[in-house]
Coordinates of C-alpha atoms in Angstrom, one line a residue:
M1 CA 0.3 0.2 0.2
K2 CA 2.8 2.3 1.0
D3 CA 4.6 1.9 -2.6
I4 CA 1.0 2.7 -4.2
V5 CA 0.7 5.6 -2.1
K6 CA 4.7 6.9 -2.9
S7 CA 3.4 7.1 -6.4
T8 CA 0.5 9.4 -6.0
P9 CA -0.5 13.4 -5.1
L10 CA -1.2 11.3 -1.6
A11 CA 2.3 11.2 -1.4
V12 CA 3.3 15.0 0.0
P13 CA 0.8 14.5 3.2
F14 CA 2.0 11.1 3.6
I15 CA 4.8 12.3 4.6
L16 CA 4.5 14.8 6.9
L17 CA 2.5 13.0 8.3
K18 CA 4.9 10.2 8.7
N19 CA 7.7 13.9 9.4
L20 CA 5.5 14.5 12.4
T21 CA 4.8 10.7 14.0
T22 CA 8.0 9.1 13.3
E23 CA 11.4 9.4 15.2
A24 CA 14.6 10.7 12.9
T25 CA 17.6 9.0 12.8
S26 CA 19.6 5.8 10.8
Q27 CA 20.0 2.6 10.8
S28 CA 21.2 1.7 13.9
N29 CA 22.7 3.7 16.8
E30 CA 25.2 6.3 13.5
A31 CA 23.3 9.7 14.1
E32 CA 23.9 9.1 18.1
I33 CA 27.4 8.3 16.9
L34 CA 28.1 11.1 15.1
T35 CA 26.2 13.6 16.7
R36 CA 28.9 12.3 19.7
L37 CA 31.7 13.2 17.9
A38 CA 30.8 16.7 16.1
S39 CA 30.5 18.1 19.6
R40 CA 34.0 16.6 20.2
V41 CA 36.0 18.0 16.8
E42 CA 36.5 21.2 15.6
M43 CA 34.6 21.1 12.5
P44 CA 32.9 23.0 9.6
K45 CA 29.0 22.3 10.2
R46 CA 28.7 20.6 6.7
F47 CA 28.1 18.0 5.5
I48 CA 27.8 15.3 2.2
E49 CA 26.1 11.9 2.3
L50 CA 25.9 9.7 -0.6
G51 CA 22.6 6.4 -0.8
F52 CA 20.2 8.1 2.1
S53 CA 16.6 6.8 2.4
G54 CA 14.5 9.5 3.8
F55 CA 13.1 9.4 7.2
E56 CA 16.6 7.0 8.3
F57 CA 20.7 8.3 7.6
N58 CA 23.7 8.5 8.8
T59 CA 23.7 13.2 8.7
V60 CA 20.1 12.7 10.2
H61 CA 20.3 14.6 13.6
L62 CA 23.5 16.7 11.9
A63 CA 20.0 17.9 8.7
R64 CA 18.3 18.8 11.2
R65 CA 19.9 21.1 13.2
K66 CA 19.3 24.8 11.1
D67 CA 23.1 26.1 12.4
W68 CA 24.1 22.8 9.6
K69 CA 24.2 22.4 5.3
G70 CA 24.6 19.9 3.3
L71 CA 24.8 17.8 0.5
L72 CA 22.5 14.3 0.2
V73 CA 22.4 11.9 -3.0
D74 CA 20.5 9.1 -4.0
G75 CA 19.9 7.7 -7.1
G76 CA 15.8 7.2 -5.3
A77 CA 13.2 10.0 -5.9
Y78 CA 11.0 9.5 -3.8
N79 CA 14.2 9.7 -0.6
V80 CA 15.1 13.2 -2.3
R81 CA 11.0 14.1 -2.1
V82 CA 10.9 13.3 1.2
A83 CA 13.9 15.1 1.7
N84 CA 13.3 18.5 0.2
L85 CA 10.6 18.3 1.7
I86 CA 10.9 18.3 5.1
L87 CA 14.1 19.4 5.5
H88 CA 15.3 23.5 5.7
E89 CA 16.8 24.9 3.4
G90 CA 20.6 25.0 4.3
I91 CA 19.6 20.7 2.7
R92 CA 20.0 20.4 -0.5
A93 CA 18.8 16.8 -2.0
E94 CA 19.7 14.9 -5.4
Q95 CA 18.1 12.6 -7.1
M96 CA 21.1 11.3 -9.5
W97 CA 22.6 8.1 -10.2
I98 CA 26.2 8.1 -8.6
D99 CA 29.4 6.9 -10.8
L100 CA 32.4 8.4 -11.3
T101 CA 32.1 10.5 -13.1
T102 CA 28.7 12.1 -12.0
L103 CA 30.7 12.5 -8.3
Q104 CA 32.8 15.4 -10.4
R105 CA 29.6 16.8 -9.2
V106 CA 30.0 16.2 -6.0
L107 CA 33.7 16.9 -5.8
D108 CA 33.8 19.9 -6.7
Y109 CA 30.3 20.9 -4.0
A110 CA 33.2 19.4 -1.4
E111 CA 36.0 21.7 -2.4
S112 CA 33.8 24.1 -2.6
Q113 CA 33.5 24.9 0.8
D114 CA 35.0 23.3 4.1
L115 CA 33.8 20.0 4.9
G116 CA 32.5 18.4 8.2
V117 CA 31.4 15.0 7.3
L118 CA 31.5 12.8 4.6
S119 CA 29.1 9.7 4.9
I120 CA 29.0 6.5 2.3
D121 CA 26.5 4.2 2.1
V122 CA 26.2 3.1 -2.1
D123 CA 26.1 -0.9 -1.5
G124 CA 28.5 -1.4 -4.3
N125 CA 31.1 1.0 -5.6
D126 CA 31.8 3.0 -1.6
F127 CA 35.5 1.9 -1.9
W128 CA 36.2 4.0 -5.1
F129 CA 33.7 6.7 -4.2
L130 CA 35.7 7.6 -0.8
Q131 CA 39.2 7.1 -2.8
K132 CA 37.9 10.7 -5.4
L133 CA 36.3 12.3 -1.8
I134 CA 38.6 11.6 0.0
T135 CA 40.9 14.0 -1.2
A136 CA 38.1 16.7 -0.2
R137 CA 39.4 16.3 4.0
P138 CA 36.7 16.0 5.1
A139 CA 36.9 16.4 9.3
L140 CA 35.4 13.2 10.0
I141 CA 34.2 10.5 7.6
V142 CA 31.1 7.6 8.4
A143 CA 32.0 4.4 5.6
E144 CA 29.8 1.3 5.3
F145 CA 32.0 -2.2 5.0
N146 CA 30.7 -5.0 3.9
I147 CA 31.6 -7.3 6.3
T148 CA 31.3 -10.6 5.0
L149 CA 34.7 -9.6 2.7
G150 CA 36.4 -10.4 6.4
R151 CA 39.6 -8.9 7.1
R152 CA 41.0 -9.9 3.2
P153 CA 41.6 -6.3 2.1
I154 CA 39.9 -6.6 -0.5
T155 CA 36.8 -4.0 -2.3
V156 CA 35.2 -5.2 -5.7
P157 CA 36.0 -3.8 -8.5
Y158 CA 35.0 -0.4 -10.2
D159 CA 31.4 -0.8 -12.2
P160 CA 29.8 2.4 -13.5
L161 CA 26.6 0.5 -13.7
F162 CA 27.0 -1.5 -10.1
D163 CA 23.7 -3.0 -8.7
R164 CA 24.0 -4.9 -5.3
K165 CA 20.9 -7.7 -6.8
A166 CA 21.6 -8.0 -10.3
K167 CA 25.7 -9.0 -8.9
H168 CA 25.2 -11.9 -7.2
E169 CA 21.8 -13.8 -5.8
T170 CA 22.8 -13.5 -2.4
G171 CA 22.9 -9.6 -2.7
E172 CA 26.7 -9.9 -0.7
Y173 CA 29.1 -8.9 -2.9
Y174 CA 29.5 -5.1 -2.9
G175 CA 31.4 -2.7 -0.8
A176 CA 34.5 -3.1 0.4
S177 CA 36.4 -5.0 4.1
I178 CA 36.9 -2.4 7.0
V179 CA 40.6 -3.7 6.5
A180 CA 40.3 -2.5 2.9
I181 CA 37.8 1.2 4.0
A182 CA 41.4 1.7 7.3
H183 CA 43.4 1.3 4.6
L184 CA 42.2 3.9 2.6
C185 CA 42.1 6.2 4.9
A186 CA 44.5 5.2 6.5
S187 CA 47.0 6.1 3.5
N188 CA 45.2 10.4 3.7
G189 CA 45.9 11.1 7.5
Y190 CA 42.2 9.7 8.8
S191 CA 42.0 6.9 12.3
L192 CA 39.1 4.6 12.8
V193 CA 37.6 5.3 16.2
E194 CA 34.4 3.7 16.6
I195 CA 32.0 1.3 15.0
S196 CA 27.6 1.1 14.3
R197 CA 26.9 -1.3 16.9
N198 CA 25.2 -3.8 14.3
G199 CA 28.9 -3.5 12.0
V200 CA 28.1 -1.9 9.4
N201 CA 29.2 1.4 9.5
A202 CA 33.2 2.8 10.7
F203 CA 33.7 6.4 12.2
F204 CA 37.3 7.9 10.5
V205 CA 38.5 11.4 12.1
R206 CA 41.4 12.5 10.7
N207 CA 44.4 13.1 12.5
D208 CA 45.1 16.8 12.6
L209 CA 42.0 16.9 14.9
L210 CA 42.7 14.4 17.3
T211 CA 43.5 16.4 19.9
G212 CA 43.3 15.7 23.8
D213 CA 42.6 11.6 25.1
W214 CA 40.6 9.5 21.9
R215 CA 41.1 5.9 21.4
T216 CA 41.4 4.5 18.1
I217 CA 40.6 1.5 16.8
D218 CA 42.9 -1.5 15.0
A219 CA 40.8 -2.4 12.2
S220 CA 42.2 -6.1 11.9
K221 CA 41.1 -6.6 15.3
V222 CA 37.8 -5.9 14.7
R223 CA 34.7 -7.8 15.7
L224 CA 33.3 -9.0 13.2
E225 CA 29.4 -9.1 13.6
K226 CA 26.8 -8.1 11.9
Y227 CA 23.3 -8.1 13.1
Y228 CA 19.7 -7.5 11.3
P229 CA 17.2 -4.7 13.1
D230 CA 15.5 -8.2 14.8
G231 CA 18.4 -8.9 16.2
S232 CA 19.7 -11.7 14.3
K233 CA 23.3 -12.7 13.6
A234 CA 23.9 -12.3 9.7
P235 CA 25.9 -15.9 8.7
T236 CA 28.5 -14.1 7.5
D237 CA 30.7 -17.3 7.0
Q238 CA 28.3 -19.1 4.6
F239 CA 27.9 -15.1 2.1
W240 CA 31.4 -15.3 2.5
E241 CA 31.5 -19.0 0.9
K242 CA 28.7 -18.4 -1.9
I243 CA 30.8 -15.0 -3.0
K244 CA 34.3 -15.1 -2.8
T245 CA 34.4 -17.3 -5.9
M246 CA 33.6 -13.7 -7.6
P247 CA 35.9 -10.7 -9.1
F248 CA 38.0 -9.0 -6.3
I249 CA 40.6 -6.2 -6.5
D250 CA 43.4 -6.1 -3.5
V251 CA 43.5 -2.7 -2.1
I252 CA 47.2 -3.1 -0.5
D253 CA 48.7 -3.7 -4.4
M254 CA 45.4 -2.2 -6.5
A255 CA 46.0 -5.6 -8.5
P256 CA 42.9 -8.1 -9.0
T257 CA 43.1 -11.4 -6.9
S258 CA 41.5 -14.3 -6.2
F259 CA 40.0 -16.5 -3.4
S260 CA 38.7 -19.8 -5.8

């Protein structure tokens, strides 16, 4: 029923009503972590988030604050419509199929101003997008990682038409491992400081901002457990057995690698 409403004139009152009755949140505790880290780090109050849901995304608490400005990008028209209806005018939401070519528009936006937070959760080319956008030197990075890939320093190869559902029947062939993401961030002067409760998103702070008492995390020692919203644990070892023959890139030497 909700999907039908979304494509009719009833979508606007539905969105506005839901906005009044739904608490702004994130997939797990990402929004709470971001709020806490933003209070500890002196940073510009500007963010970019790639891949978001209209009522649930990592920077949602920042986006609700009038003193923050930001850019939200997603391929879904409904998500963009929701954001443009319920968020203040300092938040810009754009519908865009993201690849390394269209991503230049996002990089231009990032480089036109100091960036506080960069969040990437696109279930596909996450590593390659972060590799390009990290040059904008945000204060804080939130990056989704694929726990199924374990501690192997790997990512899926770049594909401008990447579709998680089409790539493999399990939907588990996407993104990069926590070690791969951490390697990229460390190479650019960032340290891992926190992991979301559900074992999905990693938080990195630029090293020059780590003043005072900070606890950094060794990515190779992160507990690899992913939990679904109902509290059940994902069978990641089983998923890996099903996708391990797929192509991967080792990010240490940036060369194809095989696990067949």
